[in-house]
Short mmCIF file of C-alpha atoms in Angstrom, two decimals:
data_model
loop_
_atom_site.label_atom_id
_atom_site.label_comp_id
_atom_site.label_asym_id
_atom_site.label_seq_id
_atom_site.Cartn_x
_atom_site.Cartn_y
_atom_site.Cartn_z
CA UNK A 381 27.28 13.04 -5.64
CA UNK A 382 31.03 12.63 -6.17
CA UNK A 383 33.80 14.99 -5.08
CA UNK A 384 33.28 18.30 -6.93
CA UNK A 385 37.06 18.77 -7.26
CA UNK A 386 37.48 15.41 -8.97
CA UNK A 387 37.53 15.31 -12.75
CA UNK A 388 34.27 13.75 -14.03
CA UNK A 389 34.24 10.34 -15.60
CA UNK A 390 33.89 10.75 -19.36
CA UNK A 391 31.36 8.91 -21.49
CA UNK A 392 32.63 8.88 -25.07
CA UNK A 393 29.45 8.69 -27.13
CA UNK A 394 25.95 9.97 -26.43
CA UNK A 395 23.90 7.17 -27.96
CA UNK A 396 21.81 4.57 -26.17
CA UNK A 397 24.76 2.80 -24.56
CA UNK A 398 26.39 6.05 -23.45
CA UNK A 399 23.16 7.37 -21.94
CA UNK A 400 22.37 4.05 -20.24
CA UNK A 401 25.83 3.91 -18.63
CA UNK A 402 25.76 7.60 -17.67
CA UNK A 403 22.37 7.04 -16.01
CA UNK A 404 23.62 3.98 -14.10
CA UNK A 405 26.80 5.70 -12.91
CA UNK A 406 24.94 8.86 -11.88
CA UNK A 407 22.60 6.72 -9.80
CA UNK A 408 25.68 5.28 -8.10
CA UNK A 409 26.87 8.78 -7.20
CA UNK A 410 29.48 9.33 -9.92
CA UNK A 411 30.13 12.68 -11.60
CA UNK A 412 29.63 12.03 -15.29
CA UNK A 413 30.18 14.02 -18.47
CA UNK A 414 28.89 12.78 -21.84
CA UNK A 415 30.77 13.78 -25.00
CA UNK A 416 28.68 13.44 -28.13
CA UNK A 417 29.40 14.39 -31.73
CA UNK A 418 25.77 14.11 -32.82
CA UNK A 419 23.27 12.14 -30.77
CA UNK A 420 20.84 12.03 -33.70
CA UNK A 421 23.30 9.71 -35.50
CA UNK A 422 23.17 7.18 -32.69
CA UNK A 423 21.95 3.67 -33.47
CA UNK A 424 19.53 4.06 -30.54
CA UNK A 425 17.52 6.50 -32.63
CA UNK A 426 17.56 4.14 -35.61
CA UNK A 427 16.88 0.65 -34.24
CA UNK A 428 13.45 -0.99 -34.09
CA UNK A 429 13.73 -1.57 -30.35
CA UNK A 430 13.19 -5.32 -30.29
CA UNK A 431 13.94 -7.30 -27.13
CA UNK A 432 14.40 -10.56 -28.97
CA UNK A 433 17.12 -12.94 -27.75
CA UNK A 434 14.89 -15.90 -28.62
CA UNK A 435 13.26 -14.60 -31.82
CA UNK A 436 16.69 -13.56 -33.16
CA UNK A 437 17.88 -17.13 -32.68
CA UNK A 438 20.88 -16.10 -30.60
CA UNK A 439 23.20 -18.88 -29.44
CA UNK A 440 25.78 -19.66 -26.78
CA UNK A 441 27.21 -16.86 -24.66
CA UNK A 442 25.31 -14.18 -26.58
CA UNK A 443 21.96 -15.91 -25.92
CA UNK A 444 22.82 -16.17 -22.20
CA UNK A 445 23.76 -12.48 -22.09
CA UNK A 446 20.54 -11.55 -23.92
CA UNK A 447 18.36 -13.63 -21.61
CA UNK A 448 20.10 -12.13 -18.57
CA UNK A 449 19.45 -8.61 -19.87
CA UNK A 450 15.83 -9.43 -20.76
CA UNK A 451 15.21 -10.42 -17.14
CA UNK A 452 16.61 -7.09 -15.96
CA UNK A 453 14.63 -5.02 -18.43
CA UNK A 454 11.55 -4.24 -16.26
CA UNK A 455 13.64 -2.98 -13.33
CA UNK A 456 15.91 -1.00 -15.67
CA UNK A 457 12.94 0.62 -17.41
CA UNK A 458 11.31 1.41 -14.08
CA UNK A 459 14.40 3.31 -12.91
CA UNK A 460 14.50 5.38 -16.11
CA UNK A 461 10.79 6.16 -15.97
CA UNK A 462 11.02 7.08 -12.28
CA UNK A 463 13.91 9.50 -12.85
CA UNK A 464 12.56 10.99 -16.07
CA UNK A 465 8.79 10.95 -15.30
CA UNK A 466 8.42 9.74 -18.91
CA UNK A 467 7.32 6.47 -20.51
CA UNK A 468 9.82 4.28 -22.39
CA UNK A 469 7.17 2.40 -24.38
CA UNK A 470 8.14 -1.03 -23.01
CA UNK A 471 5.83 -3.90 -24.04
CA UNK A 472 6.19 -7.67 -23.71
CA UNK A 473 4.09 -8.17 -26.83
CA UNK A 474 5.61 -11.47 -27.93
CA UNK A 475 7.32 -12.22 -31.24
CA UNK A 476 6.29 -14.64 -33.99
CA UNK A 477 8.92 -16.32 -36.16
CA UNK A 478 7.28 -18.02 -39.20
CA UNK A 479 8.74 -20.94 -41.18
CA UNK A 480 8.16 -22.39 -44.64
CA UNK A 481 9.13 -25.97 -43.78
CA UNK A 482 9.49 -28.46 -40.93
CA UNK A 483 13.29 -28.64 -41.11
CA UNK A 484 13.90 -24.89 -40.63
CA UNK A 485 11.27 -24.90 -37.87
CA UNK A 486 12.81 -27.74 -35.86
CA UNK A 487 16.44 -26.64 -36.31
CA UNK A 488 15.92 -23.02 -35.25
CA UNK A 489 18.54 -22.35 -32.54
CA UNK A 490 15.98 -21.28 -29.89
CA UNK A 491 13.26 -23.79 -30.88
CA UNK A 492 13.01 -25.11 -27.30
CA UNK A 493 12.06 -21.69 -25.90
CA UNK A 494 9.10 -21.07 -28.22
CA UNK A 495 5.46 -22.09 -28.37
CA UNK A 496 4.92 -24.21 -31.48
CA UNK A 497 2.24 -23.01 -33.92
CA UNK A 498 0.60 -24.70 -36.92
CA UNK A 499 -0.82 -22.77 -39.87
CA UNK A 500 -4.29 -22.24 -38.32
CA UNK A 501 -2.76 -21.00 -35.05
CA UNK A 502 -0.35 -18.79 -36.97
CA UNK A 503 -3.22 -17.08 -38.79
CA UNK A 504 -5.01 -16.35 -35.51
CA UNK A 505 -1.87 -14.58 -34.28
CA UNK A 506 -1.02 -12.89 -37.60
CA UNK A 507 -4.09 -12.38 -39.83
CA UNK A 508 -3.14 -11.96 -43.50
CA UNK A 509 0.13 -13.88 -43.18
CA UNK A 510 1.28 -15.09 -46.60
CA UNK A 511 0.25 -18.70 -47.33
CA UNK A 512 3.84 -19.93 -47.74
CA UNK A 513 4.36 -19.75 -43.96
CA UNK A 514 3.04 -23.05 -42.56
CA UNK A 515 4.66 -23.20 -39.10
CA UNK A 516 5.73 -20.72 -36.44
CA UNK A 517 7.34 -20.17 -33.08
CA UNK A 518 5.78 -17.75 -30.61
CA UNK A 519 8.21 -16.27 -28.10
CA UNK A 520 5.86 -14.68 -25.56
CA UNK A 521 8.80 -13.61 -23.38
CA UNK A 522 10.25 -11.32 -26.08
CA UNK A 523 9.01 -7.77 -26.69
CA UNK A 524 9.96 -4.22 -27.60
CA UNK A 525 10.78 -0.70 -26.48
CA UNK A 526 9.79 2.40 -28.44
CA UNK A 527 13.40 3.59 -28.56
CA UNK A 528 13.15 6.25 -31.28
CA UNK A 529 10.25 8.21 -29.82
CA UNK A 530 10.36 7.43 -26.10
CA UNK A 531 13.33 5.54 -24.58
CA UNK A 532 16.10 7.83 -25.86
CA UNK A 533 14.25 10.97 -24.73
CA UNK A 534 13.45 9.44 -21.35
CA UNK A 535 17.10 8.46 -20.83
CA UNK A 536 18.29 11.97 -21.71
CA UNK A 537 15.81 13.48 -19.23
CA UNK A 538 16.73 10.96 -16.51
CA UNK A 539 20.44 11.75 -16.95
CA UNK A 540 19.85 15.51 -16.75
CA UNK A 541 17.70 15.01 -13.64
CA UNK A 542 20.57 13.13 -11.99
CA UNK A 543 23.09 15.88 -12.81
CA UNK A 544 24.86 14.34 -15.80
CA UNK A 545 26.64 17.03 -17.84
CA UNK A 546 26.54 16.98 -21.66
CA UNK A 547 28.85 18.35 -24.32
CA UNK A 548 27.12 18.08 -27.70
CA UNK A 549 28.83 18.67 -31.05
CA UNK A 550 32.15 17.42 -29.67
CA UNK A 551 34.30 14.96 -31.59
CA UNK A 552 36.83 12.83 -29.73
CA UNK A 553 39.98 12.88 -31.85
CA UNK A 554 42.44 10.98 -29.70
CA UNK A 555 42.73 9.07 -26.46
CA UNK A 556 45.58 10.37 -24.30
CA UNK A 557 47.47 7.76 -22.29
CA UNK A 558 50.69 7.47 -20.34
CA UNK A 559 52.23 4.02 -19.83
CA UNK A 560 48.93 2.33 -20.70
CA UNK A 561 47.05 4.54 -18.22
CA UNK A 562 44.15 6.72 -19.36
CA UNK A 563 44.76 10.48 -18.92
CA UNK A 564 41.98 12.08 -20.95
CA UNK A 565 40.98 12.89 -24.51
CA UNK A 566 41.76 15.40 -27.23
CA UNK A 567 38.51 16.82 -28.61
CA UNK A 568 37.39 19.11 -31.42
CA UNK A 569 34.34 21.29 -30.76
CA UNK A 570 31.69 22.40 -33.23
CA UNK A 571 33.80 25.48 -34.17
CA UNK A 572 36.88 23.39 -34.94
CA UNK A 573 38.74 24.33 -31.75
CA UNK A 574 41.01 21.64 -30.30
CA UNK A 575 40.94 21.08 -26.54
CA UNK A 576 42.25 18.56 -24.04
CA UNK A 577 39.96 17.12 -21.37
CA UNK A 578 41.66 15.51 -18.39
CA UNK A 579 40.12 12.51 -16.66
CA UNK A 580 41.20 9.35 -14.89
CA UNK A 581 38.39 7.22 -16.29
CA UNK A 582 36.22 6.98 -19.39
CA UNK A 583 33.83 4.59 -21.10
CA UNK A 584 34.14 4.21 -24.87
CA UNK A 585 30.68 3.65 -26.36
CA UNK A 586 30.85 5.27 -29.78
CA UNK A 587 29.11 2.40 -31.53
CA UNK A 588 30.13 1.92 -35.15
CA UNK A 589 32.59 4.84 -34.86
CA UNK A 590 34.55 3.31 -31.95
CA UNK A 591 37.42 2.09 -34.14
CA UNK A 592 38.04 5.64 -35.39
CA UNK A 593 38.99 6.57 -31.83
CA UNK A 594 40.62 3.33 -30.72
CA UNK A 595 42.28 1.84 -33.80
CA UNK A 596 42.87 -1.69 -32.47
CA UNK A 597 39.19 -2.46 -31.74
CA UNK A 598 37.72 -5.12 -34.07
CA UNK A 599 34.60 -3.12 -34.95
CA UNK A 600 33.10 -2.33 -38.35
CA UNK A 601 29.82 -0.70 -39.44
CA UNK A 602 26.90 -2.66 -40.89
CA UNK A 603 24.46 -0.28 -42.53
CA UNK A 604 20.73 -0.81 -42.09
CA UNK A 605 17.85 0.91 -43.90
CA UNK A 606 14.35 1.02 -42.43
CA UNK A 607 10.92 2.53 -42.93
CA UNK A 608 7.64 2.89 -41.06
CA UNK A 609 4.06 2.45 -42.19
CA UNK A 610 0.92 3.69 -40.47
CA UNK A 611 -1.86 1.21 -39.86
CA UNK A 612 -4.94 1.28 -37.66
CA UNK A 613 -4.38 0.37 -34.02
CA UNK A 614 -4.00 -3.37 -33.40
CA UNK A 615 -3.69 -4.18 -37.11
CA UNK A 616 -0.72 -6.25 -35.93
CA UNK A 617 -0.63 -7.36 -32.29
CA UNK A 618 2.72 -9.11 -32.18
CA UNK A 619 6.10 -8.52 -33.78
CA UNK A 620 6.66 -10.72 -36.85
CA UNK A 621 10.30 -11.71 -37.37
CA UNK A 622 10.88 -13.19 -40.82
CA UNK A 623 14.15 -14.02 -42.57
CA UNK A 624 15.80 -10.70 -43.40
CA UNK A 625 12.70 -8.66 -42.49
CA UNK A 626 10.72 -7.79 -39.37
CA UNK A 627 7.55 -5.88 -38.55
CA UNK A 628 7.35 -4.14 -35.18
CA UNK A 629 3.91 -2.68 -34.31
CA UNK A 630 3.70 0.23 -31.87
CA UNK A 631 0.68 0.97 -29.68
CA UNK A 632 -0.65 3.67 -32.01
CA UNK A 633 -0.65 1.51 -35.16
CA UNK A 634 2.75 2.62 -36.48
CA UNK A 635 4.72 -0.37 -37.82
CA UNK A 636 8.52 -0.27 -37.99
CA UNK A 637 9.86 -2.25 -40.95
CA UNK A 638 13.47 -3.34 -41.01
CA UNK A 639 16.11 -3.89 -41.91
CA UNK A 640 18.73 -4.26 -44.57
CA UNK A 641 22.12 -5.59 -43.54
CA UNK A 642 24.77 -3.96 -45.74
CA UNK A 643 28.25 -5.05 -44.69
CA UNK A 644 29.98 -3.55 -47.72
CA UNK A 645 28.45 -0.06 -47.41
CA UNK A 646 30.90 1.27 -44.82
CA UNK A 647 29.70 4.67 -43.60
CA UNK A 648 27.95 5.51 -46.86
CA UNK A 649 24.97 7.67 -45.92
CA UNK A 650 21.56 7.76 -47.50
CA UNK A 651 18.76 5.55 -48.76
CA UNK A 652 19.15 3.35 -51.83
CA UNK A 653 16.53 1.95 -54.24
CA UNK A 654 17.94 -1.54 -53.61
CA UNK A 655 17.55 -1.20 -49.85
CA UNK A 656 14.03 0.19 -50.03
CA UNK A 657 12.99 -2.52 -52.50
CA UNK A 658 14.32 -5.13 -50.08
CA UNK A 659 11.99 -3.77 -47.38
CA UNK A 660 8.98 -3.61 -49.69
CA UNK A 661 9.58 -7.18 -50.90
CA UNK A 662 9.98 -8.26 -47.28
CA UNK A 663 6.57 -6.85 -46.36
CA UNK A 664 5.10 -8.60 -49.42
CA UNK A 665 6.62 -11.92 -48.33
CA UNK A 666 5.10 -11.69 -44.84
CA UNK A 667 1.80 -9.77 -44.93
CA UNK A 668 1.18 -8.45 -48.48
CA UNK A 669 -1.78 -6.23 -47.58
CA UNK A 670 0.46 -4.07 -45.35
CA UNK A 671 2.09 -2.70 -48.51
CA UNK A 672 -1.16 -0.77 -49.10
CA UNK A 673 -0.65 1.24 -45.92
CA UNK A 674 0.86 4.76 -46.16
CA UNK A 675 4.61 5.06 -45.65
CA UNK A 676 5.55 7.54 -42.92
CA UNK A 677 9.35 7.70 -42.62
CA UNK A 678 12.46 6.17 -44.16
CA UNK A 679 15.86 6.23 -42.47
CA UNK A 680 19.20 4.47 -42.12
CA UNK A 681 21.88 3.87 -39.52
CA UNK A 682 25.05 1.93 -38.75
CA UNK A 683 25.25 -1.08 -36.43
CA UNK A 684 28.58 -1.60 -34.63
CA UNK A 685 29.63 -5.17 -35.47
CA UNK A 686 32.46 -7.42 -34.29
CA UNK A 687 33.71 -10.65 -35.94
CA UNK A 688 31.44 -12.83 -33.74
CA UNK A 689 28.63 -10.21 -33.53
CA UNK A 690 29.02 -10.02 -29.74
CA UNK A 691 29.78 -6.82 -27.81
CA UNK A 692 33.08 -5.63 -26.34
CA UNK A 693 32.63 -5.21 -22.58
CA UNK A 694 34.90 -4.30 -19.66
CA UNK A 695 38.38 -2.86 -19.31
CA UNK A 696 40.39 -2.14 -22.45
CA UNK A 697 44.16 -2.45 -22.92
CA UNK A 698 44.42 1.04 -21.37
CA UNK A 699 43.94 1.14 -17.61
CA UNK A 700 40.99 3.42 -16.83
CA UNK A 701 39.37 3.15 -20.27
CA UNK A 702 36.31 0.91 -20.27
CA UNK A 703 34.57 -0.53 -23.33
CA UNK A 704 30.85 -0.87 -24.02
CA UNK A 705 30.48 -1.14 -27.77
CA UNK A 706 30.00 -3.56 -30.68
CA UNK A 707 26.44 -4.62 -29.80
CA UNK A 708 25.46 -5.11 -33.47
CA UNK A 709 21.69 -5.85 -33.71
CA UNK A 710 21.13 -6.14 -29.97
CA UNK A 711 21.92 -2.76 -28.45
CA UNK A 712 18.43 -2.08 -27.10
CA UNK A 713 18.20 -5.58 -25.64
CA UNK A 714 21.68 -5.47 -24.06
CA UNK A 715 21.62 -1.89 -22.71
CA UNK A 716 20.25 -3.04 -19.34
CA UNK A 717 22.95 -5.63 -18.61
CA UNK A 718 25.73 -3.57 -20.22
CA UNK A 719 25.06 -0.49 -18.08
CA UNK A 720 24.86 -2.66 -14.95
CA UNK A 721 28.09 -4.55 -15.67
CA UNK A 722 30.04 -1.38 -16.45
CA UNK A 723 28.50 0.56 -13.56
CA UNK A 724 29.30 -2.17 -11.04
CA UNK A 725 32.83 -2.63 -12.39
CA UNK A 726 33.69 1.07 -12.26
CA UNK A 727 32.23 1.50 -8.77
CA UNK A 728 33.83 -1.73 -7.47
CA UNK A 729 30.42 -3.19 -6.62
CA UNK A 730 30.58 -6.98 -6.14
CA UNK A 731 29.68 -8.96 -9.26
CA UNK A 732 27.95 -12.32 -9.32
CA UNK A 733 29.77 -15.32 -10.82
CA UNK A 734 27.57 -15.02 -13.92
CA UNK A 735 28.35 -11.32 -14.31
CA UNK A 736 32.10 -11.95 -13.98
CA UNK A 737 31.73 -14.68 -16.58
CA UNK A 738 30.09 -12.28 -19.04
CA UNK A 739 32.93 -9.78 -18.66
CA UNK A 740 35.40 -12.58 -19.36
CA UNK A 741 33.46 -13.94 -22.37
CA UNK A 742 33.08 -10.54 -24.03
CA UNK A 743 36.57 -9.13 -23.50
CA UNK A 744 37.90 -7.01 -26.37
CA UNK A 745 40.89 -9.31 -26.94
CA UNK A 746 38.97 -12.60 -27.32
CA UNK A 747 39.55 -12.81 -31.07
#
């Protein structure tokens, strides 16, 4: 481990990205301290856990980054499961994207990466699919992680096992700098006490709340509401990704249904009738009979979005303060590559040309 007299590197945010980076850095021998206001608020506990660069129809640099991370997923998961002795619920189950007409089908951005399905083939993959869907793309390479129930807990355990220190109930109020050099943070604890934590380095990964700490970051929240329904095992074998709605089946028959995309909601908490109706209508549009299944949970969260929906990665304008935020809909997918890029950068581990390119493409000041 690192020098015990050296101030630990601070991870600002205890969500999926913060835990993934803390885990990577701890494996590289760094002393790490995670500051978290409330880990239960993290998008990692809210998301459906899809690994879907192709099914999402990503394009350009973001598709390349997603594909790169997808390739690293098995090794990343293996390291977490080894250190935590827990399962992350990783499955390459494949994802179906259905279409109502030939034009939408053939112009889908990732058309070339999918297996083409006609109506009869679609029904074999997704029994009960509404009759309006006549074509489909099957992305066998895409999959899922059970982030809410397994991955987040496994990451926490893996971090603790590797000696990562946690401060929960701590709000970062201000970043302290001197001549554009990071010196530490001002924090408020759960009792309202104000303290100053010194450190030479930190990683900002506060998701949708990142702008509240670092005012110049181009990040805003996009609220999403979700629910889950309980079916029998194997009632749905593959994820179904429709326009504005998706169905993600877990091993035990639970189906995650998401998600609204509410850009005007800000940080407004709570469920809304409009949002829940959107989900119910979405189920009806895909597989109507699933609406007869019992509802288990309903929840909401806030995606951290940037103007081009790509993340902010690498060094910030303050020397010593790294960024790993703004992952929008793709946090679970991009956690593997994000933690590796940040871990290698901080520890001065050589980067490949492709990795250097990603850090250049997703700089905070690209807008």
